[in-house]
Coordinates of C-alpha atoms in Angstrom, one line a residue:
X1 CA 41.1 5.2 -21.8
X2 CA 44.5 4.7 -23.7
X3 CA 46.1 8.0 -24.3
X4 CA 43.1 9.7 -26.0
X5 CA 42.7 13.3 -24.9
X6 CA 39.7 14.4 -26.8
X7 CA 36.4 14.9 -25.7
X8 CA 32.9 14.8 -27.7
X9 CA 30.3 17.2 -26.4
X10 CA 27.0 17.0 -27.6
X11 CA 24.3 19.7 -27.0
X12 CA 20.5 20.1 -27.9
X13 CA 20.6 22.8 -30.6
X14 CA 22.6 25.7 -31.7
X15 CA 19.4 27.8 -32.1
X16 CA 19.1 28.4 -28.4
X17 CA 21.2 31.0 -26.6
X18 CA 22.0 28.9 -23.5
X19 CA 22.9 26.0 -25.5
X20 CA 25.6 28.0 -27.3
X21 CA 26.6 29.3 -23.9
X22 CA 27.0 25.6 -22.7
X23 CA 29.2 25.0 -25.7
X24 CA 31.3 27.8 -25.8
X25 CA 32.0 27.1 -22.0
X26 CA 33.1 23.4 -22.6
X27 CA 35.4 24.8 -25.3
X28 CA 37.1 27.3 -22.9
X29 CA 37.4 24.6 -20.4
X30 CA 38.9 22.1 -22.6
X31 CA 41.4 24.4 -23.7
X32 CA 42.3 25.4 -20.2
X33 CA 42.6 21.8 -19.7
X34 CA 44.7 20.8 -22.6
X35 CA 42.0 18.7 -24.2
X36 CA 40.8 18.7 -27.7
X37 CA 37.3 18.9 -28.0
X38 CA 34.5 18.3 -30.8
X39 CA 31.3 20.1 -30.1
X40 CA 28.2 18.7 -31.8
X41 CA 24.5 20.2 -32.1
X42 CA 21.6 17.8 -32.6
X43 CA 19.1 20.2 -33.8
X44 CA 16.6 18.7 -31.4
X45 CA 16.6 15.6 -33.2
X46 CA 17.3 12.4 -30.7
X47 CA 17.9 10.3 -33.8
X48 CA 20.5 12.7 -35.3
X49 CA 22.1 12.8 -31.8
X50 CA 22.2 8.9 -31.2
X51 CA 23.7 8.8 -35.1
X52 CA 26.5 11.4 -34.1
X53 CA 27.5 9.8 -31.0
X54 CA 27.4 6.2 -32.5
X55 CA 30.0 7.8 -35.0
X56 CA 32.4 8.7 -32.2
X57 CA 31.9 5.4 -30.4
X58 CA 32.4 3.1 -33.6
X59 CA 35.5 5.3 -34.6
X60 CA 38.8 3.2 -34.9
X61 CA 40.3 3.2 -31.4
X62 CA 42.9 5.9 -31.9
X63 CA 40.2 8.1 -33.0
X64 CA 37.7 7.6 -30.3
X65 CA 37.4 10.2 -27.4
X66 CA 38.2 9.5 -23.9
X67 CA 34.8 11.0 -22.7
X68 CA 31.3 12.0 -24.1
X69 CA 29.9 15.2 -22.4
X70 CA 25.9 15.3 -23.5
X71 CA 22.8 17.0 -22.9
X72 CA 20.5 14.5 -24.7
X73 CA 17.5 15.3 -26.6
X74 CA 15.8 12.3 -25.0
X75 CA 14.8 12.6 -21.7
X76 CA 15.9 9.0 -20.8
X77 CA 19.5 9.8 -21.4
X78 CA 20.0 7.4 -24.2
X79 CA 20.9 4.6 -21.9
X80 CA 22.1 2.1 -24.8
X81 CA 24.4 4.7 -26.2
X82 CA 26.0 5.3 -22.7
X83 CA 26.3 1.5 -22.6
X84 CA 27.9 1.0 -25.8
X85 CA 30.4 4.1 -24.8
X86 CA 31.5 2.7 -21.6
X87 CA 31.9 -0.8 -23.2
X88 CA 34.2 0.7 -25.7
X89 CA 36.3 2.5 -22.9
X90 CA 34.7 5.9 -23.3
X91 CA 33.4 8.0 -20.2
X92 CA 29.8 9.4 -20.1
X93 CA 28.8 12.5 -18.6
X94 CA 25.4 13.8 -18.6
X95 CA 24.5 17.4 -18.4
X96 CA 21.0 18.3 -16.9
X97 CA 19.9 14.8 -16.8
X98 CA 18.9 12.7 -13.8
X99 CA 18.8 9.0 -14.8
X100 CA 19.1 5.8 -13.0
X101 CA 21.5 3.6 -15.3
X102 CA 24.4 5.8 -14.3
X103 CA 24.9 4.2 -10.8
X104 CA 25.2 0.8 -12.5
X105 CA 27.4 2.1 -15.0
X106 CA 29.9 3.7 -12.6
X107 CA 29.9 0.6 -10.3
X108 CA 30.6 -1.8 -13.5
X109 CA 33.1 0.9 -15.2
X110 CA 34.7 2.4 -12.1
X111 CA 37.9 3.3 -14.3
X112 CA 35.9 5.8 -16.5
X113 CA 34.5 9.4 -15.7
X114 CA 30.9 8.5 -15.7
X115 CA 28.7 11.3 -13.8
X116 CA 25.8 13.7 -14.1
X117 CA 26.3 17.6 -13.8
X118 CA 23.6 19.9 -13.7
X119 CA 21.9 22.7 -12.0
X120 CA 19.9 22.2 -9.0
X121 CA 16.4 22.0 -10.9
X122 CA 14.1 21.9 -8.3
X123 CA 15.6 24.8 -6.6
X124 CA 14.9 26.7 -10.0
X125 CA 11.1 25.6 -9.6
X126 CA 11.1 26.6 -6.3
X127 CA 12.6 30.3 -7.0
X128 CA 10.1 30.5 -9.7
X129 CA 7.2 29.5 -7.4
X130 CA 8.6 32.2 -5.0
X131 CA 8.7 34.7 -7.7
X132 CA 4.9 34.0 -8.9
X133 CA 3.6 34.2 -5.1
X134 CA 5.2 37.9 -5.2
X135 CA 3.9 39.0 -8.9
X136 CA 0.5 37.0 -9.0
X137 CA -2.3 37.7 -6.5
X138 CA -4.1 34.6 -5.0
X139 CA -6.6 32.9 -7.1
X140 CA -5.4 34.8 -10.2
X141 CA -5.1 32.8 -13.6
X142 CA -1.4 31.7 -14.2
X143 CA -0.1 29.7 -17.3
X144 CA 3.2 27.7 -17.0
X145 CA 5.0 26.5 -20.0
X146 CA 7.5 23.3 -19.6
X147 CA 10.2 22.1 -21.6
X148 CA 9.4 18.4 -22.7
X149 CA 7.7 16.5 -20.1
X150 CA 10.0 13.3 -20.6
X151 CA 12.8 15.2 -19.6
X152 CA 14.1 15.1 -15.7
X153 CA 14.7 19.1 -16.3
X154 CA 11.0 19.8 -16.9
X155 CA 9.9 17.3 -14.2
X156 CA 12.0 18.6 -11.6
X157 CA 11.3 22.4 -12.1
X158 CA 7.4 21.7 -12.0
X159 CA 8.0 19.6 -8.8
X160 CA 9.9 22.4 -7.2
X161 CA 7.4 24.9 -8.4
X162 CA 4.4 23.1 -7.0
X163 CA 6.4 22.6 -3.8
X164 CA 7.2 26.4 -3.6
X165 CA 3.3 27.4 -4.5
X166 CA 2.1 25.1 -1.6
X167 CA -1.3 26.3 -0.5
X168 CA -0.6 29.8 -2.2
X169 CA -4.0 29.7 -3.8
X170 CA -2.3 29.7 -7.3
X171 CA -2.6 26.5 -9.6
X172 CA -1.0 27.1 -12.8
X173 CA -2.1 25.8 -16.2
X174 CA 0.6 23.7 -17.3
X175 CA 1.7 23.8 -21.2
X176 CA 4.1 22.0 -22.7
X177 CA 6.9 23.6 -24.7
X178 CA 10.6 22.4 -26.4
X179 CA 12.8 24.9 -25.0
X180 CA 12.4 27.4 -28.0
X181 CA 11.1 30.6 -28.7
X182 CA 8.5 29.2 -31.4
X183 CA 7.5 26.2 -29.0
X184 CA 6.5 28.9 -26.3
X185 CA 4.4 30.6 -28.9
X186 CA 2.8 27.5 -30.3
X187 CA 1.9 26.2 -26.6
X188 CA 0.0 29.5 -25.6
X189 CA -1.4 29.6 -29.2
X190 CA -2.9 26.2 -28.5
X191 CA -4.3 27.1 -25.0
X192 CA -5.8 30.1 -26.4
X193 CA -8.1 28.3 -29.1
X194 CA -9.5 26.4 -26.4
X195 CA -13.0 27.1 -25.2
X196 CA -12.1 27.1 -21.6
X197 CA -9.5 29.9 -22.1
X198 CA -12.1 32.4 -23.3
X199 CA -12.2 35.3 -21.1
X200 CA -9.5 34.2 -19.0
X201 CA -7.5 37.4 -17.6
X202 CA -3.9 35.9 -17.3
X203 CA -2.4 37.5 -14.4
X204 CA 1.2 35.7 -14.7
X205 CA 3.1 33.6 -17.0
X206 CA 5.9 31.5 -16.1
X207 CA 8.3 29.6 -18.6
X208 CA 11.0 27.1 -17.7
X209 CA 13.3 29.2 -20.0
X210 CA 13.9 32.7 -21.3
X211 CA 13.2 31.7 -24.9
X212 CA 9.9 30.2 -24.6
X213 CA 8.8 32.9 -22.0
X214 CA 9.4 35.8 -25.2
X215 CA 7.6 33.3 -27.4
X216 CA 4.6 32.8 -24.8
X217 CA 4.4 36.1 -24.0
X218 CA 4.0 37.3 -27.6
X219 CA 1.5 34.8 -28.3
X220 CA -0.6 35.9 -25.2
X221 CA -0.4 39.8 -25.8
X222 CA -1.3 39.3 -29.7
X223 CA -4.7 37.8 -29.3
X224 CA -7.5 40.4 -29.9
X225 CA -10.8 40.5 -28.1
X226 CA -10.0 38.9 -24.8
X227 CA -10.0 40.5 -21.5
X228 CA -6.3 40.6 -20.6
X229 CA -4.9 42.7 -17.7
X230 CA -3.1 45.5 -19.1
X231 CA 0.2 44.0 -17.8
X232 CA 1.1 40.3 -17.4
X233 CA 4.0 39.5 -15.3
X234 CA 6.3 37.3 -17.2
X235 CA 9.0 35.0 -15.7
X236 CA 11.6 33.0 -17.7
X237 CA 14.9 31.2 -16.6
X238 CA 18.5 30.8 -17.8
X239 CA 19.1 34.6 -17.2
X240 CA 22.4 34.9 -19.5
X241 CA 23.7 38.5 -19.6
X242 CA 22.7 39.3 -23.1
X243 CA 19.5 37.0 -22.9
X244 CA 17.1 37.1 -19.9
X245 CA 19.1 39.3 -17.5
X246 CA 19.0 41.9 -20.4
X247 CA 15.2 41.4 -21.2
X248 CA 14.5 42.0 -17.4
X249 CA 16.8 44.9 -17.2
X250 CA 14.7 46.2 -20.2
X251 CA 11.2 45.4 -18.8
X252 CA 10.2 42.6 -21.6
X253 CA 10.6 39.9 -18.8
X254 CA 9.6 40.7 -15.0
X255 CA 12.1 38.3 -13.5
X256 CA 14.4 35.3 -14.6
X257 CA 16.5 32.8 -12.8
X258 CA 20.3 32.7 -13.5
X259 CA 21.4 29.1 -14.1
X260 CA 25.0 28.4 -14.6
X261 CA 26.7 26.6 -17.6
X262 CA 26.9 22.9 -17.1
X263 CA 29.3 22.5 -20.1
X264 CA 32.6 23.7 -18.5
X265 CA 32.3 22.1 -15.1
X266 CA 31.6 18.8 -17.1
X267 CA 34.8 19.1 -19.1
X268 CA 36.8 19.9 -15.8
X269 CA 35.1 16.7 -14.0
X270 CA 36.3 14.6 -17.1
X271 CA 39.9 16.5 -17.0
X272 CA 40.0 15.7 -13.2
X273 CA 39.4 11.9 -13.8
X274 CA 42.2 11.8 -16.5
X275 CA 44.3 13.2 -13.6
X276 CA 43.6 10.3 -11.4
X277 CA 40.7 11.9 -9.2
X278 CA 37.4 9.9 -8.6
X279 CA 34.7 11.8 -10.0
X280 CA 31.4 12.4 -8.1
X281 CA 28.4 10.6 -9.2
X282 CA 26.6 14.1 -9.4
X283 CA 27.5 17.5 -9.2
X284 CA 25.0 20.2 -8.5
X285 CA 25.1 23.7 -9.3
X286 CA 23.1 26.6 -7.7
X287 CA 20.6 28.8 -9.4
X288 CA 19.8 32.3 -8.4
X289 CA 16.9 34.9 -8.8
X290 CA 17.3 37.8 -11.0
X291 CA 16.5 40.4 -9.7
X292 CA 16.9 39.3 -6.2
X293 CA 13.4 38.4 -4.4
X294 CA 13.6 41.6 -2.5
X295 CA 14.0 43.8 -5.2
X296 CA 11.1 41.9 -7.2
X297 CA 8.8 42.7 -4.0
X298 CA 9.9 46.3 -4.2
X299 CA 9.4 46.5 -8.0
X300 CA 6.1 45.0 -7.7
X301 CA 4.6 47.1 -4.9
X302 CA 5.7 50.0 -7.2
X303 CA 4.1 48.9 -10.1
X304 CA 1.3 46.5 -9.5
X305 CA -0.6 44.3 -12.0
X306 CA -3.2 46.1 -14.3
X307 CA -1.0 49.1 -14.6
X308 CA 0.4 49.8 -17.9

């Protein structure tokens, strides 16, 4: 890796609060570790992200980063880009992506920091499933908005949710979003235009992040002429202090899940590798329910569905 002490960190979009949090966390970790860092945002555009990363990889040897930390727009994790980076002597740390090619890359380039860092996404799904069992009566109508289906995050959260629901008598209607508030509204809007949605009284709306939950809730409640309960339980995820947690505290969301930033831990993993430590293949961070499950049960008992 030479004497390079610079990292390139690539995130999905600057428009999403959680992505900005991860970027800031990566910057702070780099500062603590004495590393330089260039933060890039891909505007949720896979082609743009590939161009940005190839720009770093194809730079003159003295200008190349020692590692790339990336949350990829494409769910498959940009394998060709990763292989080109490693062949150029650049480490590759994926954020919130589970992909099979990393194991082979680690074996081929043992001197480079090659790993994945992410929240335990299946556990996120299990927590949200447990929340749904508290707030949604058995047999009631539930909507569930995922992120892009080709991403491991969306897949693992859905799998965890289904595992937690088990035989609880809840079968969510699964819709697809793109992690943004607008996409949450669009997903629910498309469903509302279907003949099969007419007259459906939705009891709960669960989304794989808080931004989609805000948009989806607005689209659900703004539709006139349908039989809706006076209150719909709305569940999100990310749980930032000024985002999801604040929305729960003000009553805009029923509950969320706090997912720790992966940006800082990814940069720290690279820094440890530069000091000679062997990085783990995978680092998983634990999510937490907000409010606690006991508190959610208490609040639900005090204010059941159907009350204003």
